[in-house]
Amino acid sequence: MKVHLPRKKSSLWVLGAAFFLFIATTVLVTPTSAADAPTGVTNIFKPLSTPAQAIHEVSLLVLSICAGIFLVVGGLLAYTVVRFRCRVSDDGREPPQVYGSNKLEFAWTVIPIVTVFVLFLATARTIFDVQGAVPPVGALNVTVVGHQWWWEIRYPELGIMTANELHVPVSETSKRRPTFLKLESADVVHSFWVPQLAGKTDVIPNRENRMWIEPTQPGTYVGNCAEYCGMQHAHMMLRVIVHTTDEFEKWIAEQKQSSLDDPQARAGRDVFLATACINCHTIKGTQAMGTFGPDLTHLMSRETLGAGTVPNTAEKLRAWVRDPQTIKEGCNMPNMQLTDNELNQIVAYLLTLK
Ligand code: CUA
């Protein structure tokens, strides 16, 4: 049966294809300048770190080759659909059927092989460059441990422990200071991903993966766990805070200190130390030495609670300690059934942990 498509439909189709191509090329050629500050929005097209830059370059090559193939195939298809569409004046006979053409078959075998080979070589080179990088003198070493659902961050050489916020120095051309990360998991498979800094690396139980970042602009970079790891996978965010050298030294000095012993908050500290809180949390300078949950020594120096779930304000902290399950359902911290008085005292104490 012959079907006559109204002319209008095919021109709509061509318009649609043109629009798609326009969007695709706009995204691809959006200029990035080295002076761009981190945007707070994860974007693989705005790399601000050496490995992310290398990946960005190879992805542009891959995308432009794919866009070229799309243009040729889509263009020929669009041309064929429009030029050879069914017309009212058609006599209904089949067009001549052509079988076998060595030239054509040779072309459509060799061109894809060469294309794939170019893509393979470019990708393999970038992988070896990124993974084979040797830490220069002055590189920072950090161990990141994925937990359901938060990130434990350790600085073994500095004796610092924190959570969900990785602080690193900026790397300058005159003084390179990349950060090399050891990735471990305490439970299930997670994936460490801060798009503007580096590619994804899986965080696997009983295995140590390695990756590195070398941010070139100070600021806060956002990332997320990129491997489904259970109920609160979406609330396993991380922040990388990149400091100038001076700021970073200042941050280290602050984090190295023990918790503040504020006489005003002693009552809260006593309640804290008398409850099961200490089984899971460490507060340096007290007998709380649990390692199951985040280290709270400098809790109030962090921007968020629950790995990016809510901002770290007095109000949210109170709601969290009262019952974390109302904020992050399924998280491993239970409702401690505190009385209002105990809750007030503990929160007053935690607020002093700057
Ligand atoms: Cu951890 Cu998803």
Coordinates of N, CA and C in Angstrom, one line a residue, residues 30-148:
T30 N 30.9 25.5 23.4 CA 30.9 26.5 24.5 C 32.3 26.7 24.9
P31 N 32.8 27.9 24.8 CA 34.2 28.2 25.2 C 34.4 28.0 26.7
T32 N 35.6 27.5 27.1 CA 35.9 27.5 28.5 C 37.2 28.2 28.6
S33 N 37.3 29.1 29.6 CA 38.5 29.8 29.8 C 39.1 29.4 31.1
A34 N 40.4 29.5 31.2 CA 41.1 29.1 32.4 C 40.7 29.9 33.6
A35 N 40.2 31.1 33.3 CA 39.8 32.0 34.4 C 38.5 31.7 35.0
D36 N 37.8 30.7 34.4 CA 36.5 30.3 35.0 C 36.6 29.8 36.4
A37 N 35.8 30.3 37.3 CA 35.8 29.8 38.7 C 34.9 28.6 38.7
P38 N 35.0 27.6 39.7 CA 34.1 26.5 39.7 C 32.7 27.0 39.8
T39 N 31.8 26.4 39.1 CA 30.4 27.0 39.0 C 29.4 26.5 40.0
G40 N 29.8 25.5 40.8 CA 28.8 25.0 41.7 C 27.8 24.0 41.0
V41 N 27.9 24.0 39.7 CA 27.1 23.1 38.9 C 28.1 22.1 38.3
T42 N 27.9 20.8 38.4 CA 28.8 19.8 37.8 C 28.7 19.9 36.3
N43 N 29.9 20.0 35.7 CA 29.9 20.2 34.2 C 31.2 19.6 33.7
I44 N 31.1 18.5 32.9 CA 32.3 17.9 32.4 C 32.9 18.8 31.3
F45 N 32.2 19.8 30.8 CA 32.7 20.6 29.7 C 33.5 21.8 30.3
K46 N 33.6 21.9 31.6 CA 34.3 23.0 32.2 C 35.4 22.5 33.1
P47 N 36.4 21.8 32.6 CA 37.4 21.2 33.4 C 38.3 22.2 34.0
L48 N 38.7 22.0 35.3 CA 39.6 23.0 36.0 C 40.7 22.2 36.8
S49 N 41.1 21.1 36.2 CA 42.1 20.2 36.8 C 42.8 19.4 35.7
T50 N 44.1 19.1 35.9 CA 44.8 18.5 34.8 C 44.2 17.2 34.3
P51 N 43.8 16.2 35.1 CA 43.2 15.0 34.5 C 41.9 15.3 33.8
A52 N 41.1 16.2 34.4 CA 39.8 16.5 33.8 C 40.0 17.2 32.5
Q53 N 41.1 18.0 32.4 CA 41.4 18.7 31.1 C 41.8 17.7 30.0
A54 N 42.6 16.7 30.4 CA 43.0 15.6 29.4 C 41.8 14.8 29.0
I55 N 40.9 14.5 29.9 CA 39.7 13.8 29.5 C 38.8 14.7 28.6
H56 N 38.7 15.9 29.0 CA 37.9 16.9 28.2 C 38.4 16.9 26.7
E57 N 39.7 17.0 26.6 CA 40.2 17.0 25.2 C 39.9 15.8 24.4
V58 N 40.1 14.6 25.0 CA 39.8 13.4 24.3 C 38.3 13.3 24.0
S59 N 37.5 13.8 25.0 CA 36.0 13.7 24.7 C 35.6 14.6 23.6
L60 N 36.3 15.8 23.5 CA 35.9 16.6 22.3 C 36.2 16.0 21.0
L61 N 37.4 15.3 21.0 CA 37.8 14.6 19.7 C 36.7 13.5 19.4
V62 N 36.4 12.7 20.4 CA 35.4 11.6 20.2 C 34.1 12.2 19.8
L63 N 33.6 13.3 20.5 CA 32.3 13.8 20.2 C 32.3 14.5 18.8
S64 N 33.5 15.1 18.4 CA 33.4 15.7 17.1 C 33.5 14.7 16.0
I65 N 34.2 13.6 16.2 CA 34.2 12.5 15.2 C 32.7 11.9 15.1
C66 N 32.1 11.7 16.3 CA 30.8 11.1 16.3 C 29.8 12.1 15.6
A67 N 30.0 13.4 15.9 CA 29.1 14.4 15.3 C 29.3 14.4 13.8
G68 N 30.5 14.2 13.3 CA 30.8 14.2 11.9 C 30.0 13.0 11.3
I69 N 30.1 11.8 11.9 CA 29.4 10.6 11.4 C 27.9 10.9 11.4
F70 N 27.4 11.5 12.5 CA 26.0 11.8 12.6 C 25.6 12.7 11.5
L71 N 26.4 13.7 11.2 CA 26.0 14.6 10.2 C 25.9 14.0 8.8
V72 N 26.9 13.1 8.5 CA 27.0 12.4 7.2 C 25.8 11.5 7.1
V73 N 25.6 10.6 8.1 CA 24.5 9.6 8.1 C 23.2 10.3 8.1
G74 N 23.0 11.2 9.1 CA 21.7 11.9 9.2 C 21.4 12.8 8.0
G75 N 22.4 13.4 7.5 CA 22.3 14.3 6.3 C 21.8 13.4 5.1
L76 N 22.5 12.3 4.9 CA 22.1 11.4 3.7 C 20.7 10.9 3.9
L77 N 20.4 10.5 5.2 CA 19.1 10.0 5.5 C 18.0 11.0 5.2
A78 N 18.3 12.3 5.7 CA 17.3 13.4 5.5 C 17.1 13.6 4.0
Y79 N 18.3 13.7 3.3 CA 18.2 13.9 1.9 C 17.3 12.8 1.2
T80 N 17.6 11.6 1.5 CA 16.9 10.4 0.9 C 15.4 10.5 1.2
V81 N 15.1 10.7 2.5 CA 13.7 10.7 2.9 C 12.9 11.8 2.1
V82 N 13.6 13.0 2.0 CA 12.9 14.1 1.3 C 12.9 13.9 -0.2
R83 N 14.0 13.6 -0.8 CA 14.2 13.6 -2.2 C 13.4 12.4 -2.8
F84 N 13.4 11.2 -2.2 CA 12.8 10.1 -2.8 C 11.5 9.7 -2.1
R85 N 10.9 10.6 -1.5 CA 9.6 10.3 -0.8 C 8.5 9.9 -1.8
C86 N 7.5 9.3 -1.3 CA 6.4 8.8 -2.1 C 5.6 10.0 -2.7
R87 N 5.4 10.0 -4.0 CA 4.7 11.1 -4.6 C 3.4 10.7 -5.3
V88 N 2.5 11.6 -5.4 CA 1.2 11.3 -6.0 C 1.4 10.7 -7.4
S89 N 2.4 11.3 -8.1 CA 2.6 11.0 -9.5 C 3.4 9.7 -9.7
D90 N 3.8 9.0 -8.6 CA 4.6 7.7 -8.7 C 3.7 6.7 -9.4
D91 N 4.4 5.8 -10.2 CA 3.6 4.8 -10.9 C 3.5 3.5 -10.2
G92 N 4.1 3.4 -9.0 CA 4.0 2.2 -8.1 C 4.9 1.1 -8.4
R93 N 5.8 1.3 -9.4 CA 6.8 0.2 -9.7 C 8.0 0.3 -8.8
E94 N 8.6 -0.9 -8.4 CA 9.8 -0.9 -7.6 C 11.0 -0.2 -8.3
P95 N 11.9 0.5 -7.6 CA 13.1 1.0 -8.3 C 14.0 -0.1 -8.6
P96 N 15.0 0.1 -9.5 CA 16.0 -1.0 -9.8 C 16.7 -1.5 -8.6
Q97 N 16.9 -2.8 -8.4 CA 17.6 -3.3 -7.2 C 19.0 -3.6 -7.6
V98 N 19.9 -3.1 -6.8 CA 21.4 -3.3 -7.0 C 22.0 -4.2 -6.0
Y99 N 22.7 -5.2 -6.4 CA 23.4 -6.2 -5.5 C 24.9 -6.2 -5.7
G100 N 25.7 -6.1 -4.6 CA 27.1 -6.3 -4.7 C 27.9 -5.2 -5.3
S101 N 28.7 -4.5 -4.5 CA 29.6 -3.5 -5.1 C 30.9 -3.5 -4.3
N102 N 32.0 -4.0 -4.8 CA 33.2 -4.2 -4.1 C 33.7 -2.9 -3.5
K103 N 33.6 -1.8 -4.4 CA 34.1 -0.5 -3.9 C 33.4 0.0 -2.7
L104 N 32.0 -0.1 -2.8 CA 31.2 0.3 -1.6 C 31.5 -0.5 -0.4
E105 N 31.5 -1.8 -0.5 CA 31.8 -2.6 0.6 C 33.2 -2.4 1.2
F106 N 34.1 -2.2 0.4 CA 35.5 -1.9 0.9 C 35.5 -0.6 1.7
A107 N 34.8 0.4 1.1 CA 34.7 1.7 1.8 C 34.1 1.6 3.2
W108 N 32.9 0.9 3.2 CA 32.2 0.9 4.5 C 32.8 -0.1 5.5
T109 N 33.8 -0.8 5.1 CA 34.6 -1.6 6.0 C 35.8 -0.9 6.5
V110 N 36.5 -0.3 5.6 CA 37.8 0.4 6.0 C 37.6 1.7 6.8
I111 N 36.6 2.5 6.3 CA 36.5 3.8 7.0 C 36.1 3.6 8.5
P112 N 35.1 2.7 8.8 CA 34.9 2.5 10.3 C 36.1 1.9 11.0
I113 N 36.8 1.0 10.4 CA 38.0 0.4 11.1 C 39.0 1.5 11.4
V114 N 39.3 2.4 10.4 CA 40.2 3.5 10.7 C 39.7 4.4 11.8
T115 N 38.4 4.7 11.7 CA 37.8 5.6 12.7 C 38.0 5.1 14.1
V116 N 37.6 3.8 14.3 CA 37.7 3.2 15.6 C 39.1 3.1 16.1
F117 N 40.1 2.9 15.2 CA 41.5 2.8 15.5 C 42.0 4.2 16.0
V118 N 41.6 5.2 15.4 CA 41.9 6.6 15.8 C 41.4 6.8 17.2
L119 N 40.1 6.5 17.4 CA 39.4 6.7 18.7 C 40.2 5.9 19.8
F120 N 40.5 4.7 19.4 CA 41.2 3.8 20.4 C 42.5 4.4 20.8
L121 N 43.3 4.8 19.8 CA 44.7 5.3 20.1 C 44.6 6.5 21.0
A122 N 43.7 7.5 20.6 CA 43.6 8.7 21.4 C 43.2 8.4 22.8
T123 N 42.2 7.5 23.0 CA 41.7 7.2 24.3 C 42.7 6.5 25.2
A124 N 43.4 5.5 24.5 CA 44.4 4.8 25.3 C 45.5 5.7 25.7
R125 N 45.9 6.6 24.9 CA 47.0 7.6 25.3 C 46.6 8.4 26.5
T126 N 45.4 8.9 26.5 CA 44.9 9.7 27.6 C 44.8 8.9 28.9
I127 N 44.3 7.6 28.8 CA 44.2 6.7 29.9 C 45.6 6.5 30.5
F128 N 46.6 6.2 29.7 CA 48.0 6.0 30.2 C 48.6 7.3 30.8
D129 N 48.3 8.4 30.1 CA 48.8 9.7 30.7 C 48.3 9.9 32.1
V130 N 47.0 9.8 32.2 CA 46.3 10.1 33.5 C 46.7 9.1 34.6
Q131 N 46.5 7.8 34.2 CA 46.8 6.8 35.3 C 48.3 6.6 35.6
G132 N 49.1 6.9 34.6 CA 50.5 6.7 34.9 C 51.2 7.9 35.5
A133 N 50.5 8.9 35.9 CA 51.1 10.1 36.4 C 51.9 9.8 37.7
V134 N 53.1 10.3 37.8 CA 53.9 10.0 39.0 C 53.8 11.3 39.9
P135 N 53.5 11.0 41.2 CA 53.3 12.2 42.1 C 54.6 13.0 42.2
P136 N 54.5 14.3 41.9 CA 55.7 15.2 42.0 C 56.0 15.4 43.5
V137 N 57.2 16.0 43.8 CA 57.5 16.4 45.2 C 56.5 17.4 45.6
G138 N 56.0 17.3 46.8 CA 55.0 18.3 47.3 C 53.6 17.9 47.0
A139 N 53.4 16.7 46.4 CA 52.0 16.2 46.2 C 51.4 15.9 47.6
L140 N 50.1 16.1 47.6 CA 49.4 15.8 48.9 C 48.7 14.4 48.8
N141 N 48.8 13.6 49.8 CA 48.2 12.2 49.8 C 47.0 12.2 50.7
V142 N 45.9 11.7 50.2 CA 44.7 11.7 51.0 C 44.0 10.3 50.8
T143 N 43.5 9.8 51.8 CA 42.7 8.5 51.7 C 41.2 8.8 51.9
V144 N 40.4 8.4 50.9 CA 39.0 8.6 50.9 C 38.3 7.3 51.1
V145 N 37.5 7.2 52.1 CA 36.8 5.9 52.3 C 35.3 6.1 52.1
G146 N 34.7 5.4 51.2 CA 33.2 5.5 51.0 C 32.5 4.7 52.0
H147 N 31.4 5.3 52.6 CA 30.6 4.6 53.5 C 29.1 4.8 53.0
Q148 N 28.2 3.9 53.5 CA 26.8 4.2 53.2 C 26.4 5.3 54.2

